[in-house]
Short mmCIF file of C-alpha atoms in Angstrom, two decimals:
data_model
loop_
_atom_site.label_atom_id
_atom_site.label_comp_id
_atom_site.label_asym_id
_atom_site.label_seq_id
_atom_site.Cartn_x
_atom_site.Cartn_y
_atom_site.Cartn_z
CA MET A 1 0.00 0.00 0.00
CA ALA A 2 2.86 2.36 0.82
CA LEU A 3 4.44 1.66 -2.58
CA ILE A 4 1.17 2.42 -4.36
CA ILE A 5 0.84 5.70 -2.48
CA VAL A 6 4.43 6.72 -3.31
CA ILE A 7 3.94 5.85 -6.98
CA GLY A 8 0.69 7.82 -7.05
CA VAL A 9 2.30 10.88 -5.45
CA MET A 10 5.32 10.77 -7.78
CA THR A 11 3.10 10.30 -10.84
CA GLY A 12 1.07 13.32 -9.82
CA PHE A 13 4.24 15.32 -9.21
CA ASP A 14 5.66 14.39 -12.64
CA ARG A 15 2.40 15.39 -14.33
CA ASP A 16 2.29 18.71 -12.47
CA LEU A 17 5.94 19.42 -13.35
CA ARG A 18 5.37 18.56 -17.00
CA ASP A 19 2.30 20.80 -17.19
CA LYS A 20 4.24 23.73 -15.72
CA ILE A 21 7.18 23.25 -18.08
CA ILE A 22 5.15 22.97 -21.27
CA GLY A 23 2.75 25.65 -20.08
CA THR A 24 5.50 28.27 -20.16
CA ASN A 25 7.27 27.08 -23.32
CA ALA A 26 6.29 25.65 -26.66
CA HIS A 27 6.38 21.87 -27.19
CA ILE A 28 8.97 22.17 -29.97
CA LEU A 29 11.39 25.00 -30.85
CA VAL A 30 12.67 25.55 -34.39
CA GLU A 31 15.74 27.80 -34.46
CA ARG A 32 18.83 28.81 -36.36
CA GLU A 33 22.11 29.87 -34.78
CA THR A 34 22.22 33.15 -36.71
CA GLY A 35 18.51 33.82 -36.34
CA LEU A 36 15.52 32.82 -38.39
CA LYS A 37 15.14 35.12 -41.41
CA ASN A 38 11.88 35.35 -43.35
CA TYR A 39 10.30 33.26 -40.61
CA SER A 40 6.81 33.50 -42.11
CA THR A 41 8.00 31.30 -44.98
CA VAL A 42 9.22 28.65 -42.54
CA MET A 43 5.92 28.82 -40.67
CA GLY A 44 4.14 28.18 -43.96
CA ASP A 45 6.23 25.04 -44.48
CA LEU A 46 5.41 23.80 -40.98
CA ARG A 47 1.64 24.21 -41.21
CA SER A 48 1.16 21.11 -43.36
CA ILE A 49 3.04 18.78 -40.97
CA LYS A 50 0.92 16.15 -39.26
CA GLY A 51 0.60 16.63 -35.52
CA ILE A 52 1.22 20.39 -35.41
CA GLN A 53 -1.63 22.35 -33.86
CA SER A 54 -0.33 25.94 -33.83
CA MET A 55 2.84 28.00 -33.85
CA ALA A 56 4.20 31.46 -33.07
CA PRO A 57 7.52 33.32 -33.57
CA TYR A 58 9.64 34.41 -30.63
CA ILE A 59 12.87 36.20 -29.77
CA ASN A 60 15.03 35.18 -26.80
CA GLY A 61 17.89 37.22 -25.44
CA ASN A 62 19.64 38.37 -22.30
CA VAL A 63 19.35 41.82 -20.80
CA PHE A 64 20.12 43.37 -17.43
CA LEU A 65 17.42 44.69 -15.18
CA GLU A 66 18.59 47.93 -13.56
CA SER A 67 17.22 48.82 -10.15
CA ASN A 68 18.72 51.08 -7.47
CA GLN A 69 22.04 51.14 -9.33
CA ARG A 70 22.16 47.34 -9.28
CA ALA A 71 21.77 45.06 -12.25
CA MET A 72 20.68 41.43 -12.57
CA SER A 73 20.57 39.22 -15.63
CA LEU A 74 17.17 38.59 -17.15
CA ILE A 75 15.81 36.63 -20.09
CA LEU A 76 13.75 38.99 -22.23
CA ARG A 77 11.47 37.13 -24.61
CA GLY A 78 9.70 38.84 -27.48
CA VAL A 79 6.38 37.28 -28.43
CA GLU A 80 3.69 37.91 -31.00
CA PRO A 81 0.84 39.06 -28.72
CA SER A 82 -1.94 37.77 -30.96
CA GLN A 83 -0.39 34.29 -31.25
CA GLU A 84 1.47 33.53 -28.00
CA SER A 85 -1.56 32.19 -26.12
CA LYS A 86 -1.97 29.56 -28.87
CA ILE A 87 1.29 27.83 -27.88
CA THR A 88 1.67 28.55 -24.13
CA LYS A 89 -0.59 29.02 -21.11
CA ILE A 90 0.60 32.55 -20.41
CA ASN A 91 -2.94 33.93 -20.13
CA ASP A 92 -3.77 31.31 -17.50
CA TYR A 93 -0.75 32.46 -15.49
CA LEU A 94 -1.58 36.16 -15.58
CA ALA A 95 -3.41 37.50 -12.52
CA SER A 96 -5.20 40.02 -14.74
CA GLY A 97 -5.24 41.06 -18.38
CA LYS A 98 -4.17 39.09 -21.43
CA ILE A 99 -0.96 38.90 -23.41
CA GLU A 100 -2.89 39.99 -26.50
CA ASN A 101 -3.28 43.45 -24.96
CA ILE A 102 0.41 44.14 -24.34
CA LYS A 103 1.53 47.43 -25.89
CA ALA A 104 4.79 48.51 -27.50
CA ASP A 105 6.53 49.80 -24.35
CA GLU A 106 5.03 47.35 -21.87
CA VAL A 107 6.43 44.24 -20.22
CA VAL A 108 5.02 41.23 -18.38
CA ILE A 109 7.19 39.92 -15.54
CA GLY A 110 7.17 36.90 -13.23
CA SER A 111 5.74 37.01 -9.72
CA GLN A 112 9.04 36.12 -8.02
CA LEU A 113 10.80 38.99 -9.78
CA ALA A 114 7.97 41.36 -8.92
CA SER A 115 8.09 40.30 -5.27
CA TYR A 116 11.88 40.56 -5.04
CA TYR A 117 11.99 44.14 -6.32
CA GLY A 118 8.56 45.24 -5.13
CA PHE A 119 7.30 45.88 -8.67
CA ARG A 120 3.58 46.31 -9.31
CA VAL A 121 1.46 46.74 -12.40
CA GLY A 122 1.95 50.28 -13.65
CA ASP A 123 5.55 50.60 -12.38
CA GLU A 124 8.36 51.45 -14.76
CA ILE A 125 11.45 49.24 -15.06
CA THR A 126 14.69 49.78 -16.95
CA VAL A 127 16.44 47.07 -18.93
CA ILE A 128 19.95 47.35 -20.35
CA ALA A 129 20.65 45.62 -23.65
CA PRO A 130 24.35 45.76 -24.62
CA ALA A 131 23.60 43.41 -27.52
CA SER A 132 21.89 46.31 -29.28
CA GLY A 133 25.36 47.67 -30.09
CA ILE A 134 24.39 51.19 -29.05
CA ALA A 135 26.64 52.42 -26.27
CA GLY A 136 25.67 54.45 -23.21
CA GLN A 137 22.12 55.66 -22.70
CA GLY A 138 21.04 53.97 -25.92
CA TRP A 139 21.43 50.64 -24.15
CA ARG A 140 18.63 51.47 -21.74
CA TYR A 141 14.95 50.86 -22.39
CA LYS A 142 12.18 51.89 -20.03
CA LEU A 143 9.20 49.54 -19.91
CA LYS A 144 5.92 49.72 -18.03
CA VAL A 145 4.81 46.63 -16.11
CA ALA A 146 1.53 45.57 -17.73
CA GLY A 147 1.09 42.24 -15.93
CA VAL A 148 2.56 39.71 -13.52
CA PHE A 149 2.47 35.98 -14.21
CA THR A 150 2.87 32.95 -11.94
CA SER A 151 3.84 29.73 -13.69
CA GLY A 152 4.81 27.86 -10.52
CA MET A 153 8.35 27.38 -11.84
CA TYR A 154 10.73 29.57 -9.81
CA ASP A 155 13.30 30.03 -12.59
CA TYR A 156 10.68 31.36 -15.00
CA ASP A 157 8.90 33.48 -12.40
CA MET A 158 12.19 35.07 -11.34
CA ASN A 159 14.17 35.36 -14.56
CA LEU A 160 11.73 35.71 -17.48
CA ALA A 161 10.07 38.84 -18.85
CA LEU A 162 7.89 39.17 -21.94
CA VAL A 163 7.59 42.05 -24.40
CA SER A 164 6.04 42.32 -27.83
CA LEU A 165 7.96 40.86 -30.77
CA ASN A 166 8.41 44.30 -32.34
CA LYS A 167 9.84 45.72 -29.10
CA ALA A 168 12.29 42.83 -28.80
CA GLN A 169 13.45 43.40 -32.37
CA GLU A 170 14.09 47.04 -31.48
CA ILE A 171 15.95 46.16 -28.27
CA TYR A 172 18.14 43.52 -29.90
CA GLY A 173 18.67 45.47 -33.13
CA LEU A 174 16.99 42.89 -35.38
CA ASP A 175 15.25 43.44 -38.70
CA SER A 176 11.48 43.03 -38.77
CA ASN A 177 11.73 39.71 -40.64
CA VAL A 178 14.17 38.11 -38.17
CA VAL A 179 13.34 36.14 -35.00
CA SER A 180 15.18 33.66 -32.78
CA GLY A 181 12.85 30.86 -33.69
CA ILE A 182 9.34 29.46 -33.97
CA GLY A 183 7.52 27.83 -31.08
CA VAL A 184 5.34 24.90 -32.06
CA LYS A 185 2.42 23.38 -30.17
CA ILE A 186 1.52 19.79 -31.05
CA ASN A 187 -1.58 17.69 -30.48
CA ASP A 188 0.16 15.00 -28.41
CA VAL A 189 3.09 16.14 -26.26
CA TYR A 190 4.52 12.61 -26.16
CA ALA A 191 4.63 12.50 -29.96
CA ALA A 192 7.25 15.28 -29.99
CA PRO A 193 10.14 13.09 -31.25
CA GLY A 194 8.10 11.93 -34.25
CA VAL A 195 6.96 15.44 -35.10
CA LYS A 196 10.57 16.59 -34.82
CA ARG A 197 11.59 14.06 -37.48
CA ARG A 198 8.79 15.25 -39.76
CA ILE A 199 9.92 18.86 -39.30
CA TYR A 200 13.45 17.96 -40.39
CA ASP A 201 12.06 16.09 -43.38
CA ALA A 202 10.06 19.19 -44.37
CA ILE A 203 12.57 22.02 -43.86
CA GLY A 204 15.96 20.31 -43.83
CA TYR A 205 18.79 19.92 -41.32
CA SER A 206 20.12 23.47 -41.44
CA TYR A 207 17.77 24.22 -38.53
CA LEU A 208 18.00 23.28 -34.86
CA VAL A 209 14.83 21.53 -33.73
CA ARG A 210 14.46 20.77 -30.01
CA THR A 211 11.57 19.16 -28.16
CA TRP A 212 10.33 20.02 -24.67
CA ILE A 213 11.76 16.68 -23.51
CA GLU A 214 15.26 17.58 -24.72
CA ASN A 215 15.08 21.10 -23.34
CA ASN A 216 14.17 19.80 -19.88
CA SER A 217 16.12 16.54 -19.73
CA ASN A 218 17.47 17.50 -16.28
CA PHE A 219 13.94 17.22 -14.87
CA PHE A 220 13.13 13.77 -16.27
#
């Protein structure tokens, strides 16, 4: 009986952990080391692949959050507001509002980050982006907190912030047709390896395709 209880608890824990991981990130990521140019063409090629439900472009990069003359590293992710909720559960994690309503100079931050610095909706934060290549004051971008999310994963809730795709392109100095990659949501999360093979067959091996299982192998 004790063994059955332990197995039941661990099974429930694994399921909860999986749901949190794939709720914050797409099931499959399609990227290129130098960035994905003309990403809409790639998205068109992916739409006909069996098992794919939806997709959305994204930009990932590192910035520094500046507060009281201190700076901490932060992952700043640019998302397409009208499409992001189709591949993640971000709207379920937001205490109020929706990602679709995020404006050009607004940011959504995690609850742990908000608690640590005392940020609230409506506050202004400053991020520093040296990768933009613009020295001095041009590195700094002021963003208004439009929402706070709680995914239940400490690393995400402490270190992840979301802005619109266009704002991320501005911050990282990218052209409007360039993104870091495409997030893909599939019908069956456990079919990810098979869908990955079909993606390679469709678009070739010059891309890096990673499943949620590979990206979180340390948890499983």
